[in-house]
């Protein structure tokens, strides 16, 4: 095992909260460890230096504002995107997923924020996308078996989908989400990544999915990273929370040791800080614009002459 | 609420048999009509039958065995081309280069046979392999490089029509194996009366089965419907796209060789292939394949080709002047597509209630 990596953060700004300095505790029973992950999209730095760990049988809530990089982190773990730098470890072994299929083969399955459902395909084809049952030895789809298993899987989860041979385009937003969740839960993976699995769901359906998560946790087989925006649901479903801000983890605590208040405070403080910064830079820009206008240099052809 | 065993060719769900209509008399006919309309190809089937009845009633010669033979070359080649095109169009892409393959394949075939000395069948195989490589290159440019398929395949179209002119020096030659009396090769590869029909039916059946009952078909629809989602689910999008462009180019080359054998001459003139290309695309679209992707059927493309063939043949039988032919075809395509939309609405209205 590698020694506990140094977790010094770039001191490029004042920590928003003291929690930022708490190093995430990495226990030997981590099923997944993500170390110093960074990812840029052209000029946008989505992830700067992210460290996340996931224990066996644990439900980790991943929080962060819109655009904080949560989905990007999920896509890197799921093998859909490659990080620019940093490493991942699965069950202590280096984990370098070559593709979504590869990650799935290693036991990591994902519900993407956009659900990755195919409108034109039926419910059962969606449920078995990339894991189709075939009429061996023929390379022909075994639709009957897929229908039967899809029905069983959906019933088991307790999701109400009246017909599984209709195209998913005809289903409601919540039903679609339920199918995406069912697809991953049904995949026999031991790590599930759920990117806002409750976003389009009514109270009852949301509770159903949270019950399902609780049930999976009880079985103790799977470990789950779940992105949520609703703090109540976080405290209901998660053992631990990690919060991403500005491309790094600023909080990592068991849910029992934090509160809605604390989480809200971090977010609001960050918002205030960002706004002040923005105002300051806007003021500076105005200043410099004024200065430029005052000292109009004739060589400045770019600015319109009055 | 028993789940009904559906014809999988129409991924549209819904209760066949139109419960709203079955109150009245003639339930048998109603049910059959309902089933036909519930198919994705339903509208074009109806329109084609109506067209055939019209010409049968208005000409004495349309509904004869002799005319059926005249009709064959008017639709069989288009059906094969449209079948390949459907695989690309479901992806939401288009392949214009099939006209280039259509022109190029027989010229390569001729050179391989007469200049290189390859026997007929190996020469055909090599010529078709060349087409497939070109198709794969199309696929690479579209999927990996990320260019628009319209632009890439238009470029390929001009490139290979140009290459055809260069290699053939613009002069027609007699097709090897296509000279009378026809041998087995000539009869199989397009020369026999029913050769192209048999090929067309076989290819359409195989490709429809591939589309409906295999992972390849499933992924093709998935990519056309939601490319990002398919990729996130783990579908190897690039691979499927390259494969489909390869298939499409293959059908272009194959039909080119058939037609060269059938007409006994390799004609290095791009005008013919270009018209054939657009008729093939029209056949696919009329048959219910969306230009926007995500949905389409190979059987529909066959029927679309049949409709265009019947139209051309019927108009000729009616004594329409040759100069008017294209004009009427154009109008008919517009009318057929409009009718398609209306019949489609009836179908969806019927199935929506479930
Ligand atoms: N493929 C991409 N190309 C360019 N920029 C991207 C891409 N994916 C994400 N980004 C950018 O990276 C940043 C993080 O995006 P991400 O989707 O990870 O945020 P998020 O935390 O999931 O937000 P939300 O809560 O809104 O889902 C955003 O600024 C986004 O614009
Ligand atoms: Mg997101």
XYZ file of C-alpha atoms and ligand atoms in Angstrom:
692
model
C 0.000 0.000 0.000
C 1.216 3.428 -0.822
C 1.792 5.734 2.055
C -0.867 8.254 2.851
C -0.377 10.766 0.068
C 0.401 14.318 0.988
C -2.802 16.269 0.642
C -1.450 19.759 0.630
C -3.688 21.962 -1.462
C -2.472 24.870 -3.440
C -2.752 27.798 -1.070
C -4.048 29.938 -3.905
C -6.981 31.195 -1.890
C -8.241 31.361 1.636
C -10.033 28.218 2.689
C -13.763 28.856 2.783
C -14.082 26.786 5.939
C -11.744 25.072 8.348
C -13.033 21.719 7.096
C -11.010 22.117 3.979
C -7.886 21.169 5.837
C -9.241 17.926 7.162
C -7.542 15.204 5.164
C -9.879 12.469 3.965
C -9.187 9.367 5.969
C -8.212 6.521 3.719
C -8.878 3.186 5.264
C -7.525 -0.089 3.936
C -11.039 -1.329 3.220
C -11.568 1.349 0.571
C -13.085 -0.245 -2.509
C -12.352 2.829 -4.568
C -9.822 5.596 -4.162
C -9.494 8.601 -6.416
C -6.303 10.591 -5.966
C -5.400 14.046 -7.241
C -7.694 13.861 -10.218
C -7.596 16.885 -12.519
C -9.543 17.473 -15.691
C -9.747 20.459 -18.017
C -12.006 21.136 -20.973
C -10.078 23.688 -22.982
C -10.091 26.825 -20.851
C -12.460 25.348 -18.245
C -10.926 23.576 -15.289
C -13.632 21.152 -14.219
C -11.535 19.305 -11.618
C -8.381 20.711 -10.064
C -7.317 18.189 -7.451
C -9.940 15.775 -6.269
C -9.472 13.068 -3.668
C -12.369 10.770 -2.941
C -12.550 7.408 -1.296
C -15.348 4.925 -0.944
C -15.566 2.181 1.668
C -17.157 -1.158 1.167
C -20.909 -1.059 1.600
C -20.922 2.682 2.045
C -23.181 5.305 0.450
C -21.196 8.449 -0.277
C -23.086 11.622 -1.104
C -21.265 13.873 -3.549
C -22.342 17.497 -3.303
C -21.449 20.652 -5.135
C -22.941 23.524 -7.077
C -23.992 23.293 -10.673
C -20.900 23.050 -12.798
C -18.710 22.068 -9.853
C -17.482 19.015 -11.731
C -19.469 16.243 -10.070
C -20.612 14.659 -13.308
C -17.127 14.971 -14.729
C -15.739 13.002 -11.789
C -18.411 10.340 -12.243
C -17.629 10.064 -15.957
C -13.940 9.609 -15.217
C -14.634 6.824 -12.735
C -17.105 5.222 -15.139
C -14.502 5.034 -17.889
C -16.335 7.442 -20.201
C -13.706 10.167 -19.945
C -10.000 10.205 -19.134
C -8.521 12.349 -16.410
C -5.651 14.674 -17.295
C -3.727 13.642 -14.215
C -4.188 11.688 -11.011
C -4.761 8.023 -10.270
C -7.545 5.735 -9.216
C -7.423 2.516 -7.243
C -10.004 -0.229 -7.180
C -9.739 -2.686 -4.288
C -6.198 -1.416 -3.780
C -5.171 -2.096 -7.342
C -4.466 0.640 -9.917
C -7.676 1.261 -11.822
C -7.396 2.535 -15.393
C -10.718 1.929 -17.146
C -10.207 1.791 -20.897
C -13.895 2.175 -21.690
C -17.330 2.076 -20.140
C -17.451 -1.630 -20.932
C -14.112 -2.140 -19.246
C -15.239 -0.310 -16.104
C -18.421 -2.350 -16.070
C -16.427 -5.541 -16.398
C -14.493 -4.422 -13.333
C -17.742 -3.941 -11.450
C -18.384 -0.212 -11.844
C -21.757 0.778 -13.271
C -23.246 4.217 -13.734
C -26.522 6.092 -13.938
C -25.635 9.203 -15.896
C -27.279 12.526 -15.289
C -28.690 12.463 -18.828
C -29.763 8.853 -18.164
C -28.273 7.512 -21.417
C -31.612 6.082 -22.453
C -32.472 5.440 -26.082
C -35.881 6.927 -26.862
C -36.460 4.762 -29.907
C -35.816 1.511 -28.092
C -38.179 -0.383 -25.845
C -37.916 -0.448 -22.070
C -36.400 -3.911 -22.034
C -33.865 -3.147 -24.764
C -32.795 -0.121 -22.765
C -32.493 -2.180 -19.609
C -30.202 -4.623 -21.377
C -28.267 -2.194 -23.567
C -24.712 -3.567 -23.830
C -25.705 -6.610 -21.780
C -28.108 -8.138 -24.287
C -29.192 -11.722 -23.911
C -28.604 -13.743 -27.066
C -30.086 -16.951 -28.400
C -26.747 -18.722 -28.265
C -25.140 -19.943 -30.429
C -26.919 -17.579 -32.836
C -25.973 -13.896 -32.649
C -29.663 -13.096 -32.366
C -31.354 -11.168 -29.572
C -33.303 -13.235 -27.096
C -36.113 -10.743 -26.687
C -38.315 -13.101 -24.746
C -35.745 -13.688 -22.053
C -34.898 -9.986 -21.854
C -38.580 -9.116 -21.469
C -39.028 -11.675 -18.742
C -35.956 -10.569 -16.839
C -36.775 -6.906 -17.289
C -40.205 -7.471 -15.822
C -38.726 -9.348 -12.894
C -36.049 -6.725 -12.257
C -38.510 -3.848 -12.335
C -40.959 -5.668 -10.065
C -38.187 -6.494 -7.660
C -37.188 -2.869 -7.432
C -40.829 -1.975 -7.022
C -41.028 0.442 -9.903
C -44.314 0.755 -11.662
C -43.794 0.510 -15.417
C -47.051 -0.820 -16.886
C -45.567 -2.013 -20.171
C -42.017 -2.923 -20.988
C -42.437 -3.263 -24.752
C -43.175 0.415 -25.292
C -40.412 2.802 -26.305
C -39.009 4.779 -23.400
C -39.897 8.008 -25.213
C -43.443 7.413 -24.008
C -42.561 7.258 -20.339
C -42.613 10.073 -17.816
C -39.416 11.674 -16.594
C -39.548 9.787 -13.309
C -40.207 6.470 -15.000
C -37.270 7.039 -17.313
C -35.064 7.759 -14.357
C -36.298 4.620 -12.637
C -35.349 2.573 -15.679
C -31.873 4.060 -15.754
C -31.447 3.208 -12.073
C -32.846 -0.277 -12.581
C -30.398 -0.841 -15.422
C -27.427 -0.212 -13.159
C -28.775 -1.938 -10.074
C -29.560 -4.969 -12.204
C -26.030 -5.160 -13.549
C -24.504 -7.081 -10.627
C -21.805 -4.442 -10.204
C -20.299 -3.780 -6.802
C -19.794 -0.052 -7.260
C -22.677 2.096 -8.399
C -22.303 5.703 -9.466
C -25.620 7.526 -9.421
C -25.607 11.017 -10.914
C -28.699 12.769 -9.543
C -30.883 9.670 -9.614
C -33.832 11.465 -8.019
C -33.874 14.669 -10.058
C -37.131 14.108 -11.950
C -38.892 12.007 -9.368
C -41.974 12.645 -7.325
C -41.790 12.290 -3.546
C -43.042 8.718 -3.618
C -40.785 7.557 -6.428
C -37.825 9.304 -4.830
C -38.521 7.512 -1.586
C -38.738 4.276 -3.520
C -35.277 4.753 -4.987
C -33.865 5.758 -1.602
C -35.441 2.621 -0.128
C -33.778 0.650 -2.856
C -30.444 2.247 -2.012
C -31.012 1.441 1.659
C -31.827 -2.137 0.756
C -28.673 -2.465 -1.327
C -26.710 -1.052 1.584
C -28.213 -3.574 3.962
C -27.133 -6.380 1.684
C -23.670 -4.870 1.994
C -22.597 -6.012 -1.435
C -22.475 -2.715 -3.267
C -20.850 0.600 -2.498
C -22.485 3.696 -3.904
C -21.473 7.203 -4.866
C -24.587 9.298 -5.257
C -24.836 12.885 -6.435
C -27.702 14.723 -4.781
C -28.779 18.333 -4.517
C -31.374 17.887 -1.796
C -29.681 17.919 1.628
C -32.585 16.169 3.304
C -32.113 13.233 0.980
C -28.387 13.323 1.666
C -28.946 12.873 5.378
C -31.569 10.241 4.720
C -29.507 8.069 2.397
C -25.796 8.726 2.820
C -23.230 7.586 5.343
C -20.775 10.258 4.376
C -20.683 13.426 2.312
C -18.005 14.943 0.144
C -18.422 18.389 -1.290
C -16.687 19.635 -4.420
C -15.983 23.304 -4.722
C -13.726 25.017 -7.178
C -12.450 21.717 -8.509
C -11.434 20.232 -5.160
C -13.029 18.525 -2.180
C -13.715 21.078 0.558
C -15.560 18.817 2.955
C -15.486 15.134 3.727
C -17.404 14.015 6.797
C -19.686 11.306 8.026
C -23.259 12.570 7.808
C -23.603 12.016 11.537
C -20.957 14.682 12.170
C -22.346 17.387 9.964
C -25.663 19.135 9.471
C -27.765 20.802 6.834
C -26.709 24.040 8.461
C -23.029 23.379 8.025
C -23.403 22.317 4.423
C -25.511 25.347 3.638
C -22.991 27.606 5.314
C -20.137 26.322 3.188
C -22.106 26.870 0.029
C -23.299 30.328 1.024
C -19.835 31.425 2.129
C -18.398 30.273 -1.152
C -21.157 32.118 -2.995
C -20.427 35.332 -1.062
C -16.716 35.002 -1.658
C -17.201 34.419 -5.379
C -19.582 37.363 -5.640
C -17.192 39.664 -3.869
C -14.397 38.516 -6.081
C -16.546 39.106 -9.117
C -17.558 42.555 -7.945
C -13.946 43.378 -7.239
C -12.833 42.288 -10.673
C -15.768 44.076 -12.314
C -14.800 47.231 -10.465
C -11.202 46.785 -11.531
C -12.270 46.308 -15.123
C -14.389 49.451 -14.941
C -11.465 51.342 -13.480
C -9.139 50.279 -16.223
C -11.770 51.013 -18.860
C -12.145 54.520 -17.445
C -8.419 54.933 -17.364
C -8.204 53.828 -20.964
C -10.969 56.212 -21.994
C -9.288 59.100 -20.168
C -5.866 58.515 -21.584
C -7.141 57.762 -25.086
C -4.045 56.793 -26.959
C -4.291 57.477 -30.690
C -2.677 54.166 -31.457
C -5.606 52.315 -29.894
C -7.525 51.494 -33.033
C -9.624 48.819 -31.404
C -11.769 51.118 -29.282
C -14.407 53.079 -31.153
C -13.609 56.776 -31.456
C -16.360 59.157 -30.382
C -53.135 -5.575 -20.471
C -51.412 -8.660 -21.766
C -48.314 -7.646 -23.631
C -48.958 -8.326 -27.256
C -46.463 -10.140 -29.386
C -45.524 -7.405 -31.788
C -43.960 -7.417 -35.140
C -40.577 -6.207 -34.030
C -40.003 -4.487 -37.353
C -42.265 -1.753 -36.081
C -40.783 -0.710 -32.816
C -43.842 1.408 -32.455
C -45.841 -0.154 -29.721
C -49.543 -0.160 -29.502
C -52.541 -2.366 -29.764
C -52.808 -3.832 -33.212
C -56.230 -4.202 -34.611
C -57.477 -0.736 -33.782
C -60.017 -1.381 -31.069
C -61.835 1.822 -31.940
C -62.608 0.522 -35.402
C -63.583 -3.027 -34.687
C -67.097 -2.125 -33.589
C -68.419 -2.132 -37.132
C -68.786 -4.961 -39.594
C -65.990 -6.685 -41.472
C -63.751 -7.182 -38.454
C -61.399 -9.387 -40.473
C -60.596 -6.731 -43.023
C -60.482 -4.045 -40.431
C -58.039 -6.047 -38.446
C -55.794 -6.718 -41.395
C -55.962 -3.063 -42.383
C -55.171 -2.064 -38.839
C -52.206 -4.366 -38.708
C -50.809 -3.052 -41.974
C -51.222 0.530 -40.875
C -49.665 -0.221 -37.495
C -46.486 -1.224 -39.314
C -43.927 1.467 -39.835
C -44.001 0.604 -43.536
C -47.809 0.690 -43.463
C -48.355 3.937 -45.280
C -46.100 3.160 -48.205
C -47.642 -0.318 -48.563
C -51.067 1.281 -48.933
C -49.811 3.912 -51.348
C -47.982 1.352 -53.488
C -51.038 -0.882 -53.713
C -53.235 2.059 -54.693
C -50.734 3.058 -57.390
C -50.583 -0.490 -58.747
C -54.393 -0.723 -58.843
C -54.564 2.603 -60.656
C -52.195 1.490 -63.401
C -53.852 -1.943 -63.664
C -57.199 -0.250 -64.237
C -55.883 2.322 -66.669
C -53.631 0.182 -68.834
C -54.234 -3.268 -70.226
C -50.574 -4.218 -70.029
C -49.565 -3.331 -66.460
C -50.839 -6.439 -64.721
C -49.003 -8.978 -66.917
C -46.086 -11.309 -66.397
C -44.224 -9.679 -69.253
C -44.496 -6.280 -67.636
C -43.295 -7.682 -64.324
C -40.015 -8.488 -66.056
C -39.852 -4.943 -67.399
C -40.503 -3.645 -63.926
C -37.690 -5.595 -62.231
C -34.722 -3.445 -63.226
C -36.754 -0.387 -62.298
C -36.755 -1.328 -58.666
C -34.460 -4.231 -57.715
C -31.179 -2.259 -57.913
C -32.710 0.631 -56.013
C -33.947 -1.704 -53.317
C -30.400 -2.984 -52.708
C -28.907 0.506 -52.669
C -31.671 1.810 -50.418
C -31.192 -1.119 -48.023
C -27.571 -0.104 -47.483
C -28.493 3.549 -47.279
C -31.040 2.786 -44.549
C -28.241 1.581 -42.265
C -26.487 4.913 -42.657
C -29.637 7.016 -42.518
C -30.785 5.435 -39.253
C -27.518 6.720 -37.791
C -28.697 10.168 -38.813
C -26.048 10.296 -41.546
C -26.147 10.046 -45.325
C -23.911 8.353 -47.878
C -23.709 10.051 -51.262
C -20.591 8.140 -52.267
C -22.532 5.005 -53.241
C -22.874 6.512 -56.714
C -19.087 6.708 -56.835
C -18.827 3.043 -55.811
C -21.511 2.156 -58.355
C -19.355 3.661 -61.092
C -15.970 2.635 -59.732
C -16.541 -1.035 -58.866
C -17.229 -2.318 -62.420
C -14.253 -0.384 -63.774
C -11.923 -1.926 -61.183
C -13.540 -5.282 -61.823
C -12.879 -4.944 -65.550
C -9.260 -3.875 -65.034
C -8.606 -6.700 -62.572
C -10.029 -9.203 -65.011
C -8.676 -7.965 -68.321
C -5.399 -6.285 -67.332
C -4.363 -8.140 -64.162
C -5.819 -11.448 -65.274
C -7.811 -12.306 -62.158
C -10.675 -14.724 -62.772
C -14.187 -13.227 -62.716
C -15.282 -14.070 -59.179
C -12.028 -13.083 -57.450
C -12.057 -9.871 -59.490
C -15.553 -9.089 -58.212
C -14.512 -9.837 -54.657
C -11.453 -7.604 -54.820
C -13.462 -4.793 -56.426
C -16.032 -5.047 -53.640
C -13.316 -5.099 -50.981
C -11.971 -1.863 -52.425
C -15.464 -0.362 -52.081
C -15.656 -1.540 -48.484
C -12.336 0.108 -47.685
C -13.653 3.357 -49.127
C -16.791 2.961 -47.005
C -14.678 2.363 -43.915
C -12.740 5.545 -44.685
C -16.056 7.408 -44.910
C -16.938 5.997 -41.518
C -13.626 7.021 -39.982
C -13.981 10.571 -41.265
C -17.520 10.866 -39.966
C -17.169 9.134 -36.598
C -13.586 9.744 -35.482
C -12.615 12.923 -37.339
C -16.118 14.260 -36.828
C -16.837 15.691 -40.273
C -20.376 15.850 -41.611
C -21.260 12.764 -43.590
C -22.786 14.888 -46.343
C -19.464 16.630 -46.932
C -17.258 13.547 -46.597
C -19.309 11.349 -48.885
C -19.827 14.152 -51.406
C -16.053 14.458 -51.570
C -15.720 10.701 -51.972
C -18.418 10.752 -54.653
C -16.510 13.244 -56.789
C -13.157 11.602 -56.047
C -14.253 8.175 -57.169
C -16.275 9.339 -60.135
C -13.162 11.259 -61.138
C -10.935 8.232 -60.576
C -13.330 6.167 -62.658
C -12.979 8.594 -65.547
C -9.188 8.651 -65.187
C -8.790 4.886 -65.037
C -11.245 4.157 -67.837
C -10.049 7.149 -69.876
C -13.718 7.896 -70.317
C -14.324 5.098 -72.794
C -16.971 2.399 -72.291
C -15.815 -1.210 -72.405
C -17.612 -4.525 -72.717
C -18.242 -6.007 -69.250
C -16.242 -9.187 -68.667
C -18.604 -12.099 -68.125
C -21.529 -10.005 -69.297
C -21.428 -10.880 -72.987
C -23.978 -13.226 -74.585
C -24.333 -16.094 -74.295
C -24.265 -15.522 -70.548
C -22.405 -18.025 -68.409
C -23.222 -18.850 -64.807
C -21.273 -15.826 -63.622
C -23.257 -13.442 -65.801
C -26.567 -15.002 -64.857
C -25.823 -14.806 -61.134
C -24.288 -11.339 -61.094
C -27.107 -9.327 -62.546
C -27.485 -10.776 -66.044
C -30.226 -13.322 -65.344
C -33.797 -12.048 -65.546
C -34.482 -12.604 -61.873
C -30.906 -12.271 -60.652
C -31.223 -8.785 -59.225
C -34.649 -9.528 -57.772
C -33.321 -12.552 -55.911
C -30.314 -10.596 -54.671
C -32.553 -7.733 -53.623
C -34.965 -9.920 -51.698
C -32.145 -11.863 -50.050
C -30.246 -8.721 -49.079
C -33.361 -6.990 -47.793
C -34.382 -9.979 -45.699
C -30.906 -10.413 -44.243
C -30.441 -6.745 -43.479
C -33.892 -6.427 -41.953
C -33.115 -9.375 -39.688
C -29.799 -7.771 -38.771
C -31.544 -4.495 -38.034
C -34.309 -5.960 -35.910
C -32.824 -8.997 -34.249
C -29.135 -8.378 -33.660
C -27.045 -6.143 -31.460
C -25.643 -4.451 -34.547
C -29.145 -3.288 -35.487
C -29.978 -2.324 -31.932
C -26.841 -0.198 -31.672
C -27.508 1.385 -35.057
C -30.888 2.602 -33.823
C -29.373 3.575 -30.472
C -26.718 5.766 -32.078
C -29.224 7.431 -34.380
C -31.579 8.079 -31.508
C -29.112 9.213 -28.841
C -25.461 9.115 -29.793
C -24.099 10.417 -26.500
C -26.370 8.148 -24.480
C -25.360 5.144 -26.536
C -21.704 5.965 -25.943
C -22.302 6.408 -22.209
C -24.026 3.048 -22.100
C -20.877 1.549 -23.611
C -21.856 1.173 -27.266
C -18.751 1.429 -29.433
C -20.194 4.198 -31.549
C -17.263 4.634 -33.929
C -17.068 0.953 -34.705
C -20.764 0.684 -35.541
C -20.652 3.797 -37.706
C -17.631 2.574 -39.641
C -19.297 -0.776 -40.120
C -22.485 0.778 -41.479
C -20.658 3.006 -43.943
C -18.695 -0.044 -45.075
C -21.914 -1.950 -45.659
C -23.426 0.934 -47.596
C -20.408 1.260 -49.890
C -20.534 -2.484 -50.472
C -24.121 -2.316 -51.732
C -23.122 0.548 -54.043
C -20.319 -1.478 -55.608
C -22.405 -4.625 -55.826
C -25.245 -2.926 -57.700
C -22.718 -1.208 -59.972
C -21.354 -4.585 -61.019
C -24.836 -6.064 -61.459
C -25.901 -3.235 -63.713
C -22.684 -3.377 -65.742
C -23.204 -7.103 -66.309
C -26.887 -6.632 -67.110
C -26.222 -3.910 -69.661
C -23.070 -5.695 -70.915
C -21.131 -2.395 -70.844
C -19.100 -0.571 -68.238
C -20.256 3.013 -68.771
C -17.892 5.548 -67.216
C -20.507 8.295 -67.111
C -21.376 9.815 -63.719
C -24.784 11.132 -64.821
C -26.574 7.793 -64.501
C -25.216 6.859 -61.059
C -25.999 10.281 -59.668
C -29.661 9.953 -60.602
C -29.737 6.413 -59.246
C -28.247 7.643 -55.958
C -31.057 10.098 -55.385
C -33.720 7.599 -56.358
C -32.257 5.174 -53.821
C -32.349 7.807 -51.098
C -35.900 8.682 -52.142
C -36.858 5.010 -51.874
C -35.489 4.830 -48.336
C -37.245 8.006 -47.276
C -40.542 7.029 -48.882
C -40.219 3.683 -47.127
C -40.341 5.392 -43.760
C -36.684 5.953 -42.871
C -36.098 9.293 -41.233
C -33.399 11.581 -42.595
C -32.892 12.685 -39.010
C -32.020 9.183 -37.866
C -33.170 6.872 -35.127
C -35.736 5.032 -37.157
C -36.085 3.168 -40.409
C -36.748 -0.179 -42.006
C -35.112 -2.075 -44.824
C -38.388 -3.658 -45.935
C -39.816 -0.156 -46.193
C -36.946 0.806 -48.478
C -37.737 -2.174 -50.722
C -41.363 -1.101 -50.952
C -40.308 2.494 -51.527
C -38.173 1.289 -54.422
C -41.086 -0.792 -55.691
C -43.331 2.274 -55.588
C -40.862 4.311 -57.646
C -40.470 1.398 -60.085
C -44.223 0.947 -60.507
C -44.602 4.650 -61.038
C -41.989 4.821 -63.764
C -43.198 1.666 -65.462
C -46.853 2.676 -65.251
C -46.219 6.124 -66.616
C -44.336 4.656 -69.565
C -47.164 2.200 -70.216
C -49.655 5.043 -70.111
C -47.722 6.625 -72.931
C -46.339 9.521 -70.971
C -43.669 11.234 -73.030
C -40.109 10.511 -71.909
C -39.503 14.184 -71.233
C -42.305 14.254 -68.666
C -41.127 11.222 -66.718
C -38.844 12.918 -64.233
C -41.353 15.700 -63.702
C -44.108 13.261 -62.754
C -41.747 11.249 -60.587
C -40.878 14.382 -58.657
C -44.509 15.285 -58.074
C -45.307 11.711 -57.083
C -42.514 11.671 -54.503
C -43.951 14.787 -52.902
C -47.487 13.402 -52.980
C -46.343 10.050 -51.591
C -44.431 11.674 -48.752
C -47.411 13.867 -47.878
C -49.720 10.874 -47.927
C -47.146 9.088 -45.777
C -47.446 11.784 -43.147
C -51.229 11.552 -43.085
C -51.333 7.777 -42.946
C -48.655 7.981 -40.280
C -50.886 10.257 -38.232
C -53.753 7.812 -38.505
C -51.393 5.092 -37.372
C -50.095 6.979 -34.392
C -53.556 8.155 -33.438
C -54.618 4.558 -33.488
C -51.745 3.208 -31.473
C -51.478 6.014 -29.001
C -54.445 4.838 -27.004
C -52.730 1.469 -26.598
N -17.563 17.651 -22.549
C -17.343 18.866 -22.031
N -16.791 19.840 -22.802
C -16.536 21.058 -22.302
N -16.809 21.430 -21.054
C -17.366 20.522 -20.234
C -17.669 19.196 -20.683
N -18.221 18.509 -19.655
C -18.258 19.378 -18.620
N -17.746 20.569 -18.948
C -17.592 21.727 -18.050
O -17.010 21.274 -16.852
C -17.616 21.884 -15.751
C -18.154 20.826 -14.802
O -19.257 20.184 -15.395
P -20.055 19.004 -14.700
O -21.078 18.521 -15.644
O -19.097 18.019 -14.176
O -20.766 19.773 -13.490
P -21.770 19.196 -12.374
O -21.117 19.379 -11.057
O -22.196 17.823 -12.725
O -22.992 20.196 -12.506
P -24.579 19.938 -12.386
O -24.924 19.991 -10.944
O -25.169 21.111 -13.108
O -24.867 18.652 -13.030
C -18.686 22.812 -16.301
O -18.149 24.108 -16.342
C -18.925 22.319 -17.678
O -19.289 23.371 -18.528
Mg -23.890 16.987 -13.252
